[in-house]
PDB file of C-alpha atoms in Angstrom:
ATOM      1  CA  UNK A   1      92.585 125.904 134.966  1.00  0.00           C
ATOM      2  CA  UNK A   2      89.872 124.612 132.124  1.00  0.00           C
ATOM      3  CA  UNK A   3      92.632 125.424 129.139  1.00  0.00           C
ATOM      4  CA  UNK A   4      90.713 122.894 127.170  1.00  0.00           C
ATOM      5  CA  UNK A   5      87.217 122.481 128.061  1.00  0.00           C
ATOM      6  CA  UNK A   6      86.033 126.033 128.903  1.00  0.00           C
ATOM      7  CA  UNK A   7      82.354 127.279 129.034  1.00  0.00           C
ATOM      8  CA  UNK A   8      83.012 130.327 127.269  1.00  0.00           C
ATOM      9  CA  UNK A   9      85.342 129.208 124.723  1.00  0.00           C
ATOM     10  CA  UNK A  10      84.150 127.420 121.719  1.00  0.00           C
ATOM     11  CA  UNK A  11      85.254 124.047 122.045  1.00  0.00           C
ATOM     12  CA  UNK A  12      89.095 122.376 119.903  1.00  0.00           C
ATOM     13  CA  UNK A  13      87.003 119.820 118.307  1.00  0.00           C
ATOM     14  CA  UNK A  14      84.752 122.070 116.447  1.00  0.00           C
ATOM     15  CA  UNK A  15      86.135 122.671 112.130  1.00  0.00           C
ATOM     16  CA  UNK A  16      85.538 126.773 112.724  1.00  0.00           C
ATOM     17  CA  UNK A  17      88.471 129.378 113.103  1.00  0.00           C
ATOM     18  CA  UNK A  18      87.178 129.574 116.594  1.00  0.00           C
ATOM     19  CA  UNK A  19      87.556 125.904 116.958  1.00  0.00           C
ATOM     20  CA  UNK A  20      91.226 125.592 115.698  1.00  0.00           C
ATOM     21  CA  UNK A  21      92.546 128.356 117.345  1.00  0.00           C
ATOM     22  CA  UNK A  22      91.682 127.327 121.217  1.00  0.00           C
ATOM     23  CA  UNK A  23      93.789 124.110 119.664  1.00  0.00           C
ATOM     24  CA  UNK A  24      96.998 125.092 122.241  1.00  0.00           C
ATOM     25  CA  UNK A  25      99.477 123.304 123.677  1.00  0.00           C
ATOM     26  CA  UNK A  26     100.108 123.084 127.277  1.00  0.00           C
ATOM     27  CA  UNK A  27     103.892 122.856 128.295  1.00  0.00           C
ATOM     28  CA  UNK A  28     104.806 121.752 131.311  1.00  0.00           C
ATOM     29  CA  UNK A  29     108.617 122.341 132.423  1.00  0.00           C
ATOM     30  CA  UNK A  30     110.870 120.241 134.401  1.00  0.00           C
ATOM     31  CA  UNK A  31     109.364 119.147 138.164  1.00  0.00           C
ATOM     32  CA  UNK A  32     107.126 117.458 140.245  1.00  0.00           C
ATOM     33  CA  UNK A  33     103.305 118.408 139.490  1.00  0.00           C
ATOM     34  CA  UNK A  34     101.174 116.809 142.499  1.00  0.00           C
ATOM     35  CA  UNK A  35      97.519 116.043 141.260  1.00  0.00           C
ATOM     36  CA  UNK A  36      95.025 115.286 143.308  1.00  0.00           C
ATOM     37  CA  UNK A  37      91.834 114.988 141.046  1.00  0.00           C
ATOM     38  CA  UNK A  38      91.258 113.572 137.573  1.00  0.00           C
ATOM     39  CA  UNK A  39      92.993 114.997 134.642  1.00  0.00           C
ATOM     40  CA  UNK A  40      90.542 115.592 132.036  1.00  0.00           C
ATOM     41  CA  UNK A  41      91.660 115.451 128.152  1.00  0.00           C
ATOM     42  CA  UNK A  42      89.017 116.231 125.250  1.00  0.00           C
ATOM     43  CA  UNK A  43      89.933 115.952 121.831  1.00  0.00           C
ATOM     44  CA  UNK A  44      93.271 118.187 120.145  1.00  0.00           C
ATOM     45  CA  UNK A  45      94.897 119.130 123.662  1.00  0.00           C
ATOM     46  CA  UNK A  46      98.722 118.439 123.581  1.00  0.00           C
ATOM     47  CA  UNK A  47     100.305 118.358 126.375  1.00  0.00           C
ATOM     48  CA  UNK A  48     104.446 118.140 126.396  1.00  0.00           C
ATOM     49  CA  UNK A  49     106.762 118.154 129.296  1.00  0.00           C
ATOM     50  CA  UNK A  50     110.607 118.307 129.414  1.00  0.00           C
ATOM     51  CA  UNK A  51     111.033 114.183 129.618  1.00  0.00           C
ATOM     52  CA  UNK A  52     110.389 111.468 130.924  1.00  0.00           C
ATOM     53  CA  UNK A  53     111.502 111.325 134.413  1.00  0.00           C
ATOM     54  CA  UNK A  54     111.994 115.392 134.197  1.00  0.00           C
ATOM     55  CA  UNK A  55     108.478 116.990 134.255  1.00  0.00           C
ATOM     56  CA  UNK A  56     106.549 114.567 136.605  1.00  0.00           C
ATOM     57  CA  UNK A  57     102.705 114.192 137.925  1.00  0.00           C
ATOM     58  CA  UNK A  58     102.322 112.741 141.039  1.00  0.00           C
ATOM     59  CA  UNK A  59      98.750 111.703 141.230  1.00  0.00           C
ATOM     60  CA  UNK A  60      97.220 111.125 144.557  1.00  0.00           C
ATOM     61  CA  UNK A  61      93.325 111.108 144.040  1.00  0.00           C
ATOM     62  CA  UNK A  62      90.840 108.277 143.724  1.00  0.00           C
ATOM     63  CA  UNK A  63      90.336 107.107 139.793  1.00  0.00           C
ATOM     64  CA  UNK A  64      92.456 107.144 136.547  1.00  0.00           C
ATOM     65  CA  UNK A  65      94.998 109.745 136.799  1.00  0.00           C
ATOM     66  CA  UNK A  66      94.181 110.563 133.101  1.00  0.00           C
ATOM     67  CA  UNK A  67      91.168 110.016 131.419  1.00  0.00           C
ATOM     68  CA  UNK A  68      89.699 111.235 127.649  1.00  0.00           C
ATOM     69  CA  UNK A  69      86.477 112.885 127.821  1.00  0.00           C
ATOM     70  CA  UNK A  70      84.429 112.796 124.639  1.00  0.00           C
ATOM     71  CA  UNK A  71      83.270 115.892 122.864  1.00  0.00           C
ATOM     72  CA  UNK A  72      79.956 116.782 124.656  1.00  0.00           C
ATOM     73  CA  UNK A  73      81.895 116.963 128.024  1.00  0.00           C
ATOM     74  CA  UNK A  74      81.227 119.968 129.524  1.00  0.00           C
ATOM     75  CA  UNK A  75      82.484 121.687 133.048  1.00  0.00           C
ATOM     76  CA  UNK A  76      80.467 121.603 135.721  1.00  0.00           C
ATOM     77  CA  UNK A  77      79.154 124.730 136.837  1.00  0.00           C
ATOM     78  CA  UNK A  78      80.398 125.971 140.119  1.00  0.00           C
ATOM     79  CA  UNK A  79      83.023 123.290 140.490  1.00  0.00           C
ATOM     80  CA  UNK A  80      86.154 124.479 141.717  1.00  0.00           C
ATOM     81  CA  UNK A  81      88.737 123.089 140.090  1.00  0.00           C
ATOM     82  CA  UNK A  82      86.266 122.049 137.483  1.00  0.00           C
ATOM     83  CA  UNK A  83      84.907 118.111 137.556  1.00  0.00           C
ATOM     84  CA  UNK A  84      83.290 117.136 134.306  1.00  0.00           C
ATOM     85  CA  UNK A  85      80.029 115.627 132.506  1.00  0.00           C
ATOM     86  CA  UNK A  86      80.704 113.362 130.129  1.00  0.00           C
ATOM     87  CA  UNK A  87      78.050 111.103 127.799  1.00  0.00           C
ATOM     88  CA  UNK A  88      78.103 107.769 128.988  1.00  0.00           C
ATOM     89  CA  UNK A  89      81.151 105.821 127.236  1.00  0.00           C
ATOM     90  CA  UNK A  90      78.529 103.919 125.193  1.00  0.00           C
ATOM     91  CA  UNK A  91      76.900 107.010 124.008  1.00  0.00           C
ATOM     92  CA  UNK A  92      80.267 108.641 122.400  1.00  0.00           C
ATOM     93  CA  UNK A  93      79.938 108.353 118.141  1.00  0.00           C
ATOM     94  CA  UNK A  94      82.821 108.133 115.889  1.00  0.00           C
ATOM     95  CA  UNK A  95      82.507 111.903 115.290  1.00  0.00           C
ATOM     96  CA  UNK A  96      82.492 112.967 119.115  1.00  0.00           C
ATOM     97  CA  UNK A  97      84.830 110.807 120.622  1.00  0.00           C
ATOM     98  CA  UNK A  98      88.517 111.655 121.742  1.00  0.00           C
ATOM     99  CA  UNK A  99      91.090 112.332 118.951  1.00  0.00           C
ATOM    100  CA  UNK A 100      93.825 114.117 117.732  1.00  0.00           C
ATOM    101  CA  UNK A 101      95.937 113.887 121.351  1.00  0.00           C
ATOM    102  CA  UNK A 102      99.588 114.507 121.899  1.00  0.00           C
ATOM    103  CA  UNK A 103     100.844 113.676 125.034  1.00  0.00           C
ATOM    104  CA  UNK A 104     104.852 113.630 125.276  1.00  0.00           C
ATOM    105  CA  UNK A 105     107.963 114.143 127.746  1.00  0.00           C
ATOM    106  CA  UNK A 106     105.641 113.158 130.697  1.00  0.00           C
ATOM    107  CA  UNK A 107     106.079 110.954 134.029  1.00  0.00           C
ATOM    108  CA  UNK A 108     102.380 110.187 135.712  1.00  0.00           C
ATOM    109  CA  UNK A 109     103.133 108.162 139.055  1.00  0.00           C
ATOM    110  CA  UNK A 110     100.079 106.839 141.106  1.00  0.00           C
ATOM    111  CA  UNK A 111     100.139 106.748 144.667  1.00  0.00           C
ATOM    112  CA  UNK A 112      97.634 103.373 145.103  1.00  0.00           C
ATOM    113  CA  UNK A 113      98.174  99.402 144.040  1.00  0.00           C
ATOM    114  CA  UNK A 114      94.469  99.737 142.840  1.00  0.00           C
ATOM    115  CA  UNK A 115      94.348 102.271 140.658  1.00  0.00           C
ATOM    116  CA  UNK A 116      94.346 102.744 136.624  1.00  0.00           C
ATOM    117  CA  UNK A 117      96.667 105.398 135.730  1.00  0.00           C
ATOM    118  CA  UNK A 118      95.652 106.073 131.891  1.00  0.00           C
ATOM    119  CA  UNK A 119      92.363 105.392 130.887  1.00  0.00           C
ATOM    120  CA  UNK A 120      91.633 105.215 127.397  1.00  0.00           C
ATOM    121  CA  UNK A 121      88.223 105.282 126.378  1.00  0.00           C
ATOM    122  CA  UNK A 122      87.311 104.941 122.504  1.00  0.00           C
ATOM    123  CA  UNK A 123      90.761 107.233 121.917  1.00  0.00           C
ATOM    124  CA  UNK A 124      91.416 107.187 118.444  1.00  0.00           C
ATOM    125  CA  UNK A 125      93.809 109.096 116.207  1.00  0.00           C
ATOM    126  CA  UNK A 126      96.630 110.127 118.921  1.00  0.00           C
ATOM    127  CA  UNK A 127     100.147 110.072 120.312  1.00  0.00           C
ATOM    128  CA  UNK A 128     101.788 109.157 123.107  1.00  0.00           C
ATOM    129  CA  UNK A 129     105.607 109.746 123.445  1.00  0.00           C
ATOM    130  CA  UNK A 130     108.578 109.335 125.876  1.00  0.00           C
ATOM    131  CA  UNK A 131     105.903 108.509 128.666  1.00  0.00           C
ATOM    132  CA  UNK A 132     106.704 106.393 132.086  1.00  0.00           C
ATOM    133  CA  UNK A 133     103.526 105.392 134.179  1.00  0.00           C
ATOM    134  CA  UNK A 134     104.377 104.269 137.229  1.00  0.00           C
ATOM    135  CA  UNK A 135     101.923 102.841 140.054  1.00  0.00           C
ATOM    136  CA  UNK A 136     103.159 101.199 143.453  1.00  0.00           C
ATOM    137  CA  UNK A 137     102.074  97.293 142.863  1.00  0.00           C
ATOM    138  CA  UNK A 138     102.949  95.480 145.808  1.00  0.00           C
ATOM    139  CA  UNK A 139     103.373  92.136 144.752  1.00  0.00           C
ATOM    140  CA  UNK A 140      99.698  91.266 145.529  1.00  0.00           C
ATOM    141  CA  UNK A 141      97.162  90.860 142.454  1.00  0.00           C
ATOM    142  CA  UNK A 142      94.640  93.080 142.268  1.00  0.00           C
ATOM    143  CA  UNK A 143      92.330  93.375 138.987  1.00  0.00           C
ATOM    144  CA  UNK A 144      91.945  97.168 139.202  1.00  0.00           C
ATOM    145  CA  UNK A 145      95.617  98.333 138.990  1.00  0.00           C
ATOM    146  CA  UNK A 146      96.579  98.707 135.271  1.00  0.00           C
ATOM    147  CA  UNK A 147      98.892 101.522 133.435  1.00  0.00           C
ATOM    148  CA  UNK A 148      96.943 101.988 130.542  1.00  0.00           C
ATOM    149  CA  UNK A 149      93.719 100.730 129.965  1.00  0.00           C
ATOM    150  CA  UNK A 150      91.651 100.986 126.479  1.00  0.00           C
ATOM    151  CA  UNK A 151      87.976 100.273 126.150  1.00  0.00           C
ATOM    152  CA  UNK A 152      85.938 100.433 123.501  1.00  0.00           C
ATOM    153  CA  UNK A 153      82.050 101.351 122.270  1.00  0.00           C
ATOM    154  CA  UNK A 154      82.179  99.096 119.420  1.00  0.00           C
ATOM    155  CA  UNK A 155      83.791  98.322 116.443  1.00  0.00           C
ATOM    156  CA  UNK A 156      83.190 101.123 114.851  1.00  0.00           C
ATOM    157  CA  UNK A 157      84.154 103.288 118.125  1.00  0.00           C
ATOM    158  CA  UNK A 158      87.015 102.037 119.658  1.00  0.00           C
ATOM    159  CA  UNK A 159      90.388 102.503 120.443  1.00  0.00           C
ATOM    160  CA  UNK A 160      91.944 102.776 117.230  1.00  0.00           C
ATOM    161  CA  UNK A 161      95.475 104.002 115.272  1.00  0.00           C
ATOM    162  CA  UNK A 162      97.103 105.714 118.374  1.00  0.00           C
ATOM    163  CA  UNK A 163     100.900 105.914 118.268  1.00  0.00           C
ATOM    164  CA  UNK A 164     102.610 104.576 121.378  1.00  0.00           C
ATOM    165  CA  UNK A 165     106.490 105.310 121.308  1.00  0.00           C
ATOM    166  CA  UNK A 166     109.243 104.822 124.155  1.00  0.00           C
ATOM    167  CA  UNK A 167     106.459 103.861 126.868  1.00  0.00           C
ATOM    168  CA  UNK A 168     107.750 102.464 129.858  1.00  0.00           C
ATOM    169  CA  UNK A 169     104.929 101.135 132.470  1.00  0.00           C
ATOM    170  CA  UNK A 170     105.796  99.731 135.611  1.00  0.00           C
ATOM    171  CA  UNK A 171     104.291  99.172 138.805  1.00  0.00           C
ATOM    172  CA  UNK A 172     101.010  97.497 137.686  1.00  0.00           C
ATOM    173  CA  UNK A 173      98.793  94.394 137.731  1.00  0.00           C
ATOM    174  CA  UNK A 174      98.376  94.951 134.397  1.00  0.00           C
ATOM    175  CA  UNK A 175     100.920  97.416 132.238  1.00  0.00           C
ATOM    176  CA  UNK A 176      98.426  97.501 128.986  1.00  0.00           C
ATOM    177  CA  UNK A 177      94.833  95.978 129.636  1.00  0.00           C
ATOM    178  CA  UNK A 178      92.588  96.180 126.572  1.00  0.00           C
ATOM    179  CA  UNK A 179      89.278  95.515 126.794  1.00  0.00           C
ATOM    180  CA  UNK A 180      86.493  94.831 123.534  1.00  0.00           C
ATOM    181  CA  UNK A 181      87.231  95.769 119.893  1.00  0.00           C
ATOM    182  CA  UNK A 182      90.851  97.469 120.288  1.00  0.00           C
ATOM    183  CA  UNK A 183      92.644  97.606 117.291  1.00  0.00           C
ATOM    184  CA  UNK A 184      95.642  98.920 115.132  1.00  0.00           C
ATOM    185  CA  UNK A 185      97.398 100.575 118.128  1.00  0.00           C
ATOM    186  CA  UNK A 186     101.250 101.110 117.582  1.00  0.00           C
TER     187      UNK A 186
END
């Protein structure tokens, strides 16, 4: 459980050999995963599944399903599983914020109409392949349900140069809602 952001390992973001070696990649094989807290994702995890519609997380928790965490996240002690601290969105830098993500071969499926499945915020530098996000919109408008959603600091921290390939979003208000100074996203 805390593959990525572990108190006692030095953390993937940090240029050291101890760094770039906890810089793993988490396969998932073919199946139904059922989530029922936030996934946390700090800078260089990769996470790859069998495909689309083959390795599946079924998210039934309050919040985004998936959501970046910068790099002075740390666990929370005591927390079982572990719940993070994260600066404040507007405190991230350019050198702290989420980068260097793979995520690919993945299904995330929501279980609420008012819900934000993948929340982006100031991800830069990543790559998101054969991924469906589904939610359950019911035909009734509601602001808060969006697939992905990518916010920004500010211009110079933002959601920048990530790599979106063979996406499929359905089930959403919104499939893609960007929000401030997004920019150069594929």
């Amino acid at each position: 459980y805390q593959l990525y952001l572990n108190a006692s390992n030095t953390k993937a973001s940090v240029e050291s050999y101890a760094g770039v070696r906890n810089r793993l990649v988490l396969t998932l094989p073919a199946g139904i995963f059922r989530v029922t807290g936030t996934i946390y994702i700090p800078s260089y995890a990769t996470l790859v599944g069998a495909g689309s519609q083959k390795t599946i997380i079924s998210y039934t928790g309050t919040g985004p399903a998936i959501q970046f965490i910068d790099d002075t996240s740390t666990p929370l002690a005591g927390v079982t599983p572990a719940n993070y601290v994260s600066a404040t969105t507007s405190s991230t830098l350019y050198t702290t914020q989420p980068r260097n993500i793979a995520i690919k071969g993945i299904t995330f499926v929501t279980n609420s109409s008012n819900q934000t499945c993948i929340q982006l915020d100031a991800v830069r530098d990543s790559v998101f392949e054969d991924i469906s996000v589904e939610g359950q919109y019911n035909g009734i408008y509601n602001a808060n349900s969006k697939g992905i959603t990518m916010t920004a600091v500010s211009s110079l921290v933002t959601c920048e140069r990530n790599i979106f390939s063979r996406v499929k979003i359905s089930g959403f208000t919104f499939g893609v809602y960007a929000k401030e100074d997004i920019k150069t996203n594929t």
